[in-house]
């Protein structure tokens, strides 16, 4: 950059966390291996990313344990953060036990805040219950010595009168940071500034933004959040992620360089990072974000397939697409049941799922869609 160039002022440069090994690792049909995780984490840290978010834990026997351990070996647990699912007090205790056994020090609680997501995942839309659950989860984690970020899953669609008291309660319980998750892309940059402004006004708050790119505004929304006082931005390499992708790391860091003159990051690793992430994800040489990518309306969780309205602000058909299942080895009887639909009654779902998981592991985890699972059921019954 020429020294005479003018840049916009950046009151406090944002810190960056990267969710490639968590959000992208759980998009439909994507499964990173430990070697991928170690290589990606190492390059992220050399680039200047402060925290590498890796894996998701809901209880004992986490499938993501090898990823978490690989990242810890590569960059150390202080540079890593793992997501813990929150459903009830007992489940949280089991998840914390697992996180401790893996040597996790930074956790990020995934807590649904919108009425729609809370009713779907917690069984009740009650704001009082939501706050009590968050307080309990945060206090349990702080008692064990964890650094705690708590989320507002679907926070972007959560009304101010519900969101602000929830975030306030979380910080009062001892949380270190709050992440606003734009789980369903729906905010404009100017609206994002307003939402984040309400949260940064809370005493003692430290705010992070996690945007999805279905509408192509994830970077703009992330920078708008920083203008409103957010201190952290969550991104992913190549923008890989669920529901149209996430804020792409390269575009974010180069925007910080060009717009604000921010030279803290070593951008020379970005191309290699993209190559490694795309290769590890099995996405070829490029990932297209937004509503027309084949991955935009693809899911591997049965709840997302059964309740797509909770995850979409526009249906696939509106842009000429279709909703699909994409999975490799993360198969469950519920997912298989959805794929088989009316034919599910003709198959022992538990036995068939176990058989199909075994076949997938033996064959290297080829990508399965709904038709492939139906064909596999025919093969299973004929065996």
CSV table of C-alpha atoms in Angstrom, one decimal:
chain,number,residue,atom,x,y,z
A,1,UNK,CA,0.0,0.0,0.0
A,2,UNK,CA,1.3,3.5,-0.8
A,3,UNK,CA,1.9,5.6,2.3
A,4,UNK,CA,-0.2,8.4,0.9
A,5,UNK,CA,-3.3,6.2,0.6
A,6,UNK,CA,-6.1,7.2,3.0
A,7,UNK,CA,-7.8,4.4,5.0
A,8,UNK,CA,-10.9,4.4,7.1
A,9,UNK,CA,-10.3,4.5,10.8
A,10,UNK,CA,-10.6,1.3,12.8
A,11,UNK,CA,-11.1,2.2,16.5
A,12,UNK,CA,-10.1,-1.3,17.7
A,13,UNK,CA,-8.8,-3.9,15.2
A,14,UNK,CA,-10.9,-7.0,15.4
A,15,UNK,CA,-9.5,-10.4,16.5
A,16,UNK,CA,-10.2,-13.3,14.2
A,17,UNK,CA,-11.5,-16.8,14.9
A,18,UNK,CA,-11.8,-19.4,12.2
A,19,UNK,CA,-14.6,-22.0,12.1
A,20,UNK,CA,-13.4,-24.0,9.1
A,21,UNK,CA,-12.8,-27.1,11.3
A,22,UNK,CA,-16.2,-26.8,13.0
A,23,UNK,CA,-18.8,-25.1,10.8
A,24,UNK,CA,-17.4,-26.2,7.5
A,25,UNK,CA,-16.6,-29.6,8.9
A,26,UNK,CA,-20.3,-30.1,9.7
A,27,UNK,CA,-21.7,-28.9,6.4
A,28,UNK,CA,-23.4,-31.7,4.5
A,29,UNK,CA,-21.0,-34.3,3.2
A,30,UNK,CA,-17.8,-32.7,4.4
A,31,UNK,CA,-15.5,-34.6,6.8
A,32,UNK,CA,-12.0,-33.4,7.5
A,33,UNK,CA,-9.3,-35.8,8.8
A,34,UNK,CA,-6.8,-35.2,11.6
A,35,UNK,CA,-4.0,-34.5,9.1
A,36,UNK,CA,-6.2,-31.9,7.3
A,37,UNK,CA,-7.0,-30.3,10.6
A,38,UNK,CA,-3.4,-30.1,11.8
A,39,UNK,CA,-2.2,-28.6,8.5
A,40,UNK,CA,-5.1,-26.0,8.3
A,41,UNK,CA,-4.8,-25.0,11.9
A,42,UNK,CA,-1.0,-24.5,11.6
A,43,UNK,CA,-1.4,-22.2,8.6
A,44,UNK,CA,-4.3,-20.3,10.2
A,45,UNK,CA,-2.1,-19.5,13.2
A,46,UNK,CA,0.8,-18.5,11.0
A,47,UNK,CA,-1.6,-16.2,9.1
A,48,UNK,CA,-2.5,-14.5,12.4
A,49,UNK,CA,-5.8,-16.0,13.3
A,50,UNK,CA,-6.1,-16.0,17.0
A,51,UNK,CA,-8.5,-18.9,17.6
A,52,UNK,CA,-9.1,-22.1,15.6
A,53,UNK,CA,-12.5,-23.4,16.3
A,54,UNK,CA,-12.5,-27.2,16.0
A,55,UNK,CA,-15.1,-29.9,16.5
A,56,UNK,CA,-18.5,-30.1,18.2
A,57,UNK,CA,-19.1,-32.0,21.5
A,58,UNK,CA,-22.5,-32.9,22.9
A,59,UNK,CA,-21.4,-35.7,25.3
A,60,UNK,CA,-19.0,-38.6,25.7
A,61,UNK,CA,-17.5,-40.4,22.6
A,62,UNK,CA,-17.4,-37.4,20.4
A,63,UNK,CA,-16.7,-38.2,16.7
A,64,UNK,CA,-14.7,-35.0,16.5
A,65,UNK,CA,-12.2,-36.1,19.2
A,66,UNK,CA,-9.5,-36.9,16.6
A,67,UNK,CA,-9.8,-33.4,15.0
A,68,UNK,CA,-9.7,-31.7,18.4
A,69,UNK,CA,-6.6,-33.6,19.4
A,70,UNK,CA,-4.9,-33.0,16.1
A,71,UNK,CA,-5.4,-29.2,16.4
A,72,UNK,CA,-4.2,-29.2,20.0
A,73,UNK,CA,-1.0,-31.1,18.9
A,74,UNK,CA,-0.5,-28.6,16.0
A,75,UNK,CA,-1.1,-25.2,17.7
A,76,UNK,CA,-1.8,-25.9,21.4
A,77,UNK,CA,-5.1,-25.9,23.2
A,78,UNK,CA,-4.8,-22.2,24.0
A,79,UNK,CA,-5.2,-21.4,20.3
A,80,UNK,CA,-8.2,-23.7,19.9
A,81,UNK,CA,-11.9,-23.5,20.8
A,82,UNK,CA,-14.5,-26.3,20.7
A,83,UNK,CA,-18.2,-25.9,20.4
A,84,UNK,CA,-20.4,-27.6,23.0
A,85,UNK,CA,-24.1,-28.2,22.4
A,86,UNK,CA,-26.5,-27.1,25.1
A,87,UNK,CA,-29.8,-28.9,25.7
A,88,UNK,CA,-30.2,-29.4,29.4
A,89,UNK,CA,-28.1,-29.3,32.6
A,90,UNK,CA,-27.3,-33.0,32.6
A,91,UNK,CA,-26.3,-33.0,29.0
A,92,UNK,CA,-24.1,-30.0,29.5
A,93,UNK,CA,-22.3,-31.7,32.4
A,94,UNK,CA,-21.5,-34.7,30.1
A,95,UNK,CA,-20.3,-32.4,27.4
A,96,UNK,CA,-18.0,-30.6,29.8
A,97,UNK,CA,-16.6,-33.9,31.0
A,98,UNK,CA,-15.8,-34.8,27.4
A,99,UNK,CA,-14.2,-31.4,26.7
A,100,UNK,CA,-12.1,-31.7,29.8
A,101,UNK,CA,-10.9,-35.2,28.8
A,102,UNK,CA,-9.8,-33.8,25.5
A,103,UNK,CA,-7.8,-31.0,27.1
A,104,UNK,CA,-10.1,-28.2,25.8
A,105,UNK,CA,-9.6,-24.8,27.4
A,106,UNK,CA,-11.8,-22.6,25.3
A,107,UNK,CA,-15.4,-23.6,24.8
A,108,UNK,CA,-18.2,-22.0,22.7
A,109,UNK,CA,-21.7,-22.9,23.8
A,110,UNK,CA,-24.3,-23.3,21.1
A,111,UNK,CA,-27.6,-22.1,22.6
A,112,UNK,CA,-30.7,-21.5,20.4
A,113,UNK,CA,-32.2,-18.0,21.1
A,114,UNK,CA,-35.0,-17.4,18.6
A,115,UNK,CA,-38.4,-18.7,19.6
A,116,UNK,CA,-38.4,-21.0,16.6
A,117,UNK,CA,-35.1,-22.6,17.3
A,118,UNK,CA,-35.6,-22.8,21.1
A,119,UNK,CA,-38.9,-24.6,20.7
A,120,UNK,CA,-37.4,-27.0,18.1
A,121,UNK,CA,-34.2,-27.8,20.1
A,122,UNK,CA,-35.1,-27.1,23.8
A,123,UNK,CA,-38.7,-28.1,23.7
A,124,UNK,CA,-39.9,-24.6,24.8
A,125,UNK,CA,-39.8,-21.1,23.5
A,126,UNK,CA,-39.7,-19.7,27.1
A,127,UNK,CA,-37.3,-16.8,27.5
A,128,UNK,CA,-37.1,-17.5,31.2
A,129,UNK,CA,-36.1,-21.1,30.6
A,130,UNK,CA,-33.5,-20.0,28.0
A,131,UNK,CA,-31.9,-17.5,30.4
A,132,UNK,CA,-31.8,-20.1,33.2
A,133,UNK,CA,-30.3,-22.7,31.0
A,134,UNK,CA,-27.6,-20.3,29.8
A,135,UNK,CA,-26.8,-19.2,33.3
A,136,UNK,CA,-26.5,-22.8,34.5
A,137,UNK,CA,-24.3,-23.9,31.6
A,138,UNK,CA,-22.0,-20.9,31.9
A,139,UNK,CA,-21.6,-21.2,35.7
A,140,UNK,CA,-20.8,-25.0,35.3
A,141,UNK,CA,-18.1,-24.2,32.8
A,142,UNK,CA,-16.5,-21.3,34.7
A,143,UNK,CA,-16.4,-23.5,37.9
A,144,UNK,CA,-14.3,-25.9,35.9
A,145,UNK,CA,-11.9,-23.2,34.7
A,146,UNK,CA,-13.0,-22.9,31.0
A,147,UNK,CA,-12.9,-19.7,29.0
A,148,UNK,CA,-16.5,-19.4,27.9
A,149,UNK,CA,-18.0,-17.9,24.7
A,150,UNK,CA,-21.8,-18.3,24.6
A,151,UNK,CA,-23.8,-18.0,21.4
A,152,UNK,CA,-27.1,-16.7,20.2
A,153,UNK,CA,-27.9,-19.4,17.7
A,154,UNK,CA,-30.3,-17.8,15.2
A,155,UNK,CA,-29.5,-14.6,17.2
A,156,UNK,CA,-29.9,-12.4,14.1
A,157,UNK,CA,-33.7,-13.3,14.0
A,158,UNK,CA,-34.1,-13.0,17.8
A,159,UNK,CA,-36.1,-9.8,18.7
A,160,UNK,CA,-34.2,-7.2,20.8
A,161,UNK,CA,-36.5,-7.6,23.8
A,162,UNK,CA,-35.6,-11.3,23.9
A,163,UNK,CA,-31.9,-11.1,22.9
A,164,UNK,CA,-30.6,-8.3,25.1
A,165,UNK,CA,-31.8,-9.8,28.4
A,166,UNK,CA,-30.4,-13.2,27.4
A,167,UNK,CA,-27.0,-11.7,26.6
A,168,UNK,CA,-27.1,-9.6,29.8
A,169,UNK,CA,-27.8,-12.7,31.8
A,170,UNK,CA,-25.0,-14.6,30.2
A,171,UNK,CA,-22.4,-12.0,31.1
A,172,UNK,CA,-23.8,-11.7,34.6
A,173,UNK,CA,-23.2,-15.5,35.0
A,174,UNK,CA,-19.5,-15.0,34.2
A,175,UNK,CA,-19.2,-15.5,30.4
A,176,UNK,CA,-16.2,-14.1,28.7
A,177,UNK,CA,-17.6,-13.4,25.2
A,178,UNK,CA,-20.9,-13.5,23.3
A,179,UNK,CA,-21.2,-14.7,19.7
A,180,UNK,CA,-24.1,-13.4,17.6
A,181,UNK,CA,-24.8,-16.1,15.1
A,182,UNK,CA,-26.4,-15.0,11.9
A,183,UNK,CA,-27.4,-18.7,11.5
A,184,UNK,CA,-29.9,-17.7,8.9
A,185,UNK,CA,-28.6,-14.9,6.7
A,186,UNK,CA,-31.2,-12.1,6.9
A,187,UNK,CA,-29.5,-8.8,8.1
A,188,UNK,CA,-28.3,-5.9,6.0
A,189,UNK,CA,-25.1,-4.2,7.2
A,190,UNK,CA,-27.0,-1.2,8.5
A,191,UNK,CA,-29.4,-3.5,10.4
A,192,UNK,CA,-26.4,-5.4,11.7
A,193,UNK,CA,-24.9,-2.3,13.2
A,194,UNK,CA,-28.1,-1.7,15.1
A,195,UNK,CA,-28.3,-5.2,16.5
A,196,UNK,CA,-24.6,-5.3,17.5
A,197,UNK,CA,-24.9,-1.8,19.0
A,198,UNK,CA,-27.6,-3.0,21.4
A,199,UNK,CA,-25.2,-5.7,22.6
A,200,UNK,CA,-22.0,-3.7,22.9
A,201,UNK,CA,-24.0,-1.3,25.1
A,202,UNK,CA,-24.3,-4.1,27.7
A,203,UNK,CA,-21.9,-3.5,30.6
A,204,UNK,CA,-18.8,-5.7,30.4
A,205,UNK,CA,-19.7,-7.2,27.0
A,206,UNK,CA,-17.3,-8.6,24.5
A,207,UNK,CA,-19.1,-9.4,21.2
A,208,UNK,CA,-18.2,-11.7,18.3
A,209,UNK,CA,-20.0,-11.9,14.9
A,210,UNK,CA,-20.5,-15.1,13.0
A,211,UNK,CA,-22.2,-14.5,9.6
A,212,UNK,CA,-23.4,-16.8,6.9
A,213,UNK,CA,-23.1,-15.8,3.3
A,214,UNK,CA,-26.3,-16.9,1.7
A,215,UNK,CA,-27.1,-13.3,0.6
A,216,UNK,CA,-23.4,-12.5,-0.2
A,217,UNK,CA,-23.1,-10.0,2.7
A,218,UNK,CA,-21.1,-11.9,5.3
A,219,UNK,CA,-18.0,-9.8,5.0
A,220,UNK,CA,-20.0,-6.6,4.9
A,221,UNK,CA,-22.0,-7.6,7.9
A,222,UNK,CA,-18.9,-8.6,9.8
A,223,UNK,CA,-17.3,-5.2,9.1
A,224,UNK,CA,-20.5,-3.5,10.1
A,225,UNK,CA,-20.5,-5.4,13.4
A,226,UNK,CA,-17.0,-4.1,14.1
A,227,UNK,CA,-18.1,-0.5,13.3
A,228,UNK,CA,-20.7,-1.1,16.0
A,229,UNK,CA,-18.2,-2.3,18.6
A,230,UNK,CA,-17.8,-6.0,18.0
A,231,UNK,CA,-14.3,-7.2,19.0
A,232,UNK,CA,-14.2,-10.6,17.2
A,233,UNK,CA,-15.1,-11.9,13.7
A,234,UNK,CA,-15.6,-15.5,12.9
A,235,UNK,CA,-14.7,-16.6,9.4
A,236,UNK,CA,-13.9,-19.8,7.4
A,237,UNK,CA,-11.3,-20.6,4.8
A,238,UNK,CA,-12.8,-20.1,1.3
A,239,UNK,CA,-16.1,-19.2,3.0
A,240,UNK,CA,-16.8,-22.9,3.2
A,241,UNK,CA,-19.8,-23.7,5.5
A,242,UNK,CA,-23.4,-24.6,5.9
A,243,UNK,CA,-26.3,-22.7,4.3
A,244,UNK,CA,-24.5,-20.8,1.5
A,245,UNK,CA,-21.2,-20.6,3.3
A,246,UNK,CA,-19.6,-18.3,5.9
A,247,UNK,CA,-17.7,-15.0,5.9
A,248,UNK,CA,-14.7,-16.0,3.7
A,249,UNK,CA,-11.3,-15.5,5.5
A,250,UNK,CA,-9.3,-14.2,2.5
A,251,UNK,CA,-11.9,-11.6,1.5
A,252,UNK,CA,-12.2,-10.5,5.1
A,253,UNK,CA,-8.5,-10.1,5.7
A,254,UNK,CA,-7.9,-8.4,2.4
A,255,UNK,CA,-10.8,-6.0,3.1
A,256,UNK,CA,-9.2,-5.2,6.4
A,257,UNK,CA,-5.9,-4.5,4.6
A,258,UNK,CA,-7.4,-2.4,1.8
A,259,UNK,CA,-10.2,-0.5,3.6
A,260,UNK,CA,-8.5,0.0,7.0
A,261,UNK,CA,-4.8,-0.5,6.3
A,262,UNK,CA,-4.7,-3.4,8.7
A,263,UNK,CA,-1.3,-5.1,8.2
A,264,UNK,CA,-1.4,-7.5,11.2
A,265,UNK,CA,-2.0,-10.6,9.1
A,266,UNK,CA,0.4,-12.6,6.9
A,267,UNK,CA,-1.7,-12.9,3.7
A,268,UNK,CA,0.9,-15.1,2.0
A,269,UNK,CA,-0.6,-18.3,3.4
A,270,UNK,CA,-4.2,-17.6,2.1
A,271,UNK,CA,-3.9,-19.4,-1.3
A,272,UNK,CA,-2.4,-22.5,0.3
A,273,UNK,CA,-5.0,-22.5,3.0
A,274,UNK,CA,-7.8,-22.4,0.4
A,275,UNK,CA,-6.2,-25.3,-1.5
A,276,UNK,CA,-5.9,-27.4,1.7
A,277,UNK,CA,-9.4,-26.7,2.9
A,278,UNK,CA,-11.0,-27.3,-0.5
A,279,UNK,CA,-9.0,-30.5,-0.9
A,280,UNK,CA,-9.8,-31.8,2.6
A,281,UNK,CA,-13.5,-30.9,2.2
A,282,UNK,CA,-13.7,-32.8,-1.1
A,283,UNK,CA,-15.0,-29.7,-2.9
A,284,UNK,CA,-12.7,-29.7,-5.8
A,285,UNK,CA,-10.8,-26.5,-6.6
A,286,UNK,CA,-13.4,-23.9,-5.7
A,287,UNK,CA,-16.3,-23.3,-3.5
A,288,UNK,CA,-19.2,-21.2,-4.6
A,289,UNK,CA,-21.1,-19.4,-1.8
A,290,UNK,CA,-24.6,-18.1,-1.9
A,291,UNK,CA,-28.0,-19.5,-2.8
A,292,UNK,CA,-27.2,-21.3,-6.1
A,293,UNK,CA,-24.4,-23.6,-4.9
A,294,UNK,CA,-25.3,-27.3,-4.7
A,295,UNK,CA,-24.5,-27.1,-1.0
A,296,UNK,CA,-26.7,-24.2,-0.1
A,297,UNK,CA,-29.8,-26.3,0.6
A,298,UNK,CA,-28.0,-29.6,1.4
A,299,UNK,CA,-28.1,-31.0,4.9
A,300,UNK,CA,-26.8,-34.0,6.9
A,301,UNK,CA,-28.8,-33.5,10.1
A,302,UNK,CA,-32.4,-34.9,10.2
A,303,UNK,CA,-33.7,-31.9,12.1
A,304,UNK,CA,-32.6,-29.6,9.3
A,305,UNK,CA,-34.3,-31.7,6.7
A,306,UNK,CA,-37.5,-32.1,8.7
A,307,UNK,CA,-37.7,-28.4,9.7
A,308,UNK,CA,-36.0,-26.5,6.8
A,309,UNK,CA,-38.1,-23.4,7.6
A,310,UNK,CA,-36.0,-22.9,10.7
A,311,UNK,CA,-32.8,-22.6,8.6
A,312,UNK,CA,-33.9,-20.8,5.5
A,313,UNK,CA,-35.2,-17.3,4.8
A,314,UNK,CA,-36.0,-18.4,1.2
A,315,UNK,CA,-36.8,-21.8,-0.2
A,316,UNK,CA,-34.6,-23.6,-2.7
A,317,UNK,CA,-37.3,-23.6,-5.3
A,318,UNK,CA,-37.3,-19.8,-5.4
A,319,UNK,CA,-33.9,-19.8,-7.0
A,320,UNK,CA,-34.5,-22.9,-9.1
A,321,UNK,CA,-32.8,-25.3,-6.7
A,322,UNK,CA,-33.8,-28.3,-4.6
A,323,UNK,CA,-33.3,-29.5,-1.0
A,324,UNK,CA,-31.0,-32.5,-0.7
A,325,UNK,CA,-29.3,-34.8,1.7
A,326,UNK,CA,-25.5,-35.1,1.5
A,327,UNK,CA,-23.6,-37.3,3.9
A,328,UNK,CA,-20.5,-39.5,4.1
A,329,UNK,CA,-20.1,-41.4,7.4
A,330,UNK,CA,-22.2,-39.3,9.8
A,331,UNK,CA,-25.2,-41.5,9.2
A,332,UNK,CA,-28.0,-41.9,11.8
A,333,UNK,CA,-31.2,-44.0,11.8
A,334,UNK,CA,-33.2,-40.7,11.7
A,335,UNK,CA,-31.3,-39.5,8.7
A,336,UNK,CA,-31.8,-42.8,6.9
A,337,UNK,CA,-35.5,-42.8,7.8
A,338,UNK,CA,-35.9,-39.3,6.1
A,339,UNK,CA,-34.1,-40.6,3.0
A,340,UNK,CA,-36.2,-43.7,2.7
A,341,UNK,CA,-39.5,-41.9,3.4
A,342,UNK,CA,-42.4,-44.3,3.0
A,343,UNK,CA,-40.1,-47.2,2.4
A,344,UNK,CA,-38.5,-46.9,5.9
A,345,UNK,CA,-41.1,-49.3,7.3
A,346,UNK,CA,-39.7,-52.1,5.1
A,347,UNK,CA,-36.1,-51.9,6.6
A,348,UNK,CA,-34.7,-52.4,10.1
A,349,UNK,CA,-33.3,-48.9,10.4
A,350,UNK,CA,-30.8,-49.5,13.1
A,351,UNK,CA,-29.3,-52.6,11.4
A,352,UNK,CA,-29.3,-51.0,8.0
A,353,UNK,CA,-27.6,-47.8,9.3
A,354,UNK,CA,-24.9,-49.8,11.0
A,355,UNK,CA,-24.4,-51.8,7.8
A,356,UNK,CA,-24.2,-48.7,5.6
A,357,UNK,CA,-21.8,-47.0,8.0
A,358,UNK,CA,-19.5,-50.0,7.8
A,359,UNK,CA,-19.7,-50.0,4.0
A,360,UNK,CA,-19.0,-46.3,3.9
A,361,UNK,CA,-15.9,-46.7,6.1
A,362,UNK,CA,-14.6,-49.6,4.0
A,363,UNK,CA,-15.1,-47.7,0.7
A,364,UNK,CA,-13.5,-44.4,2.0
A,365,UNK,CA,-16.7,-42.5,2.7
A,366,UNK,CA,-18.1,-41.7,-0.8
A,367,UNK,CA,-20.7,-38.9,-0.9
A,368,UNK,CA,-24.3,-40.1,-0.4
A,369,UNK,CA,-27.5,-38.4,-1.4
A,370,UNK,CA,-31.1,-39.5,-0.9
A,371,UNK,CA,-31.1,-41.7,-4.1
A,372,UNK,CA,-27.8,-43.4,-3.1
A,373,UNK,CA,-29.2,-44.3,0.3
A,374,UNK,CA,-32.3,-45.7,-1.3
A,375,UNK,CA,-30.2,-47.8,-3.6
A,376,UNK,CA,-28.1,-49.0,-0.7
A,377,UNK,CA,-31.2,-50.2,1.1
A,378,UNK,CA,-32.0,-52.3,-1.9
A,379,UNK,CA,-28.5,-53.8,-1.8
A,380,UNK,CA,-28.9,-54.4,1.9
A,381,UNK,CA,-32.2,-56.3,1.5
A,382,UNK,CA,-30.8,-58.4,-1.3
A,383,UNK,CA,-27.6,-59.4,0.6
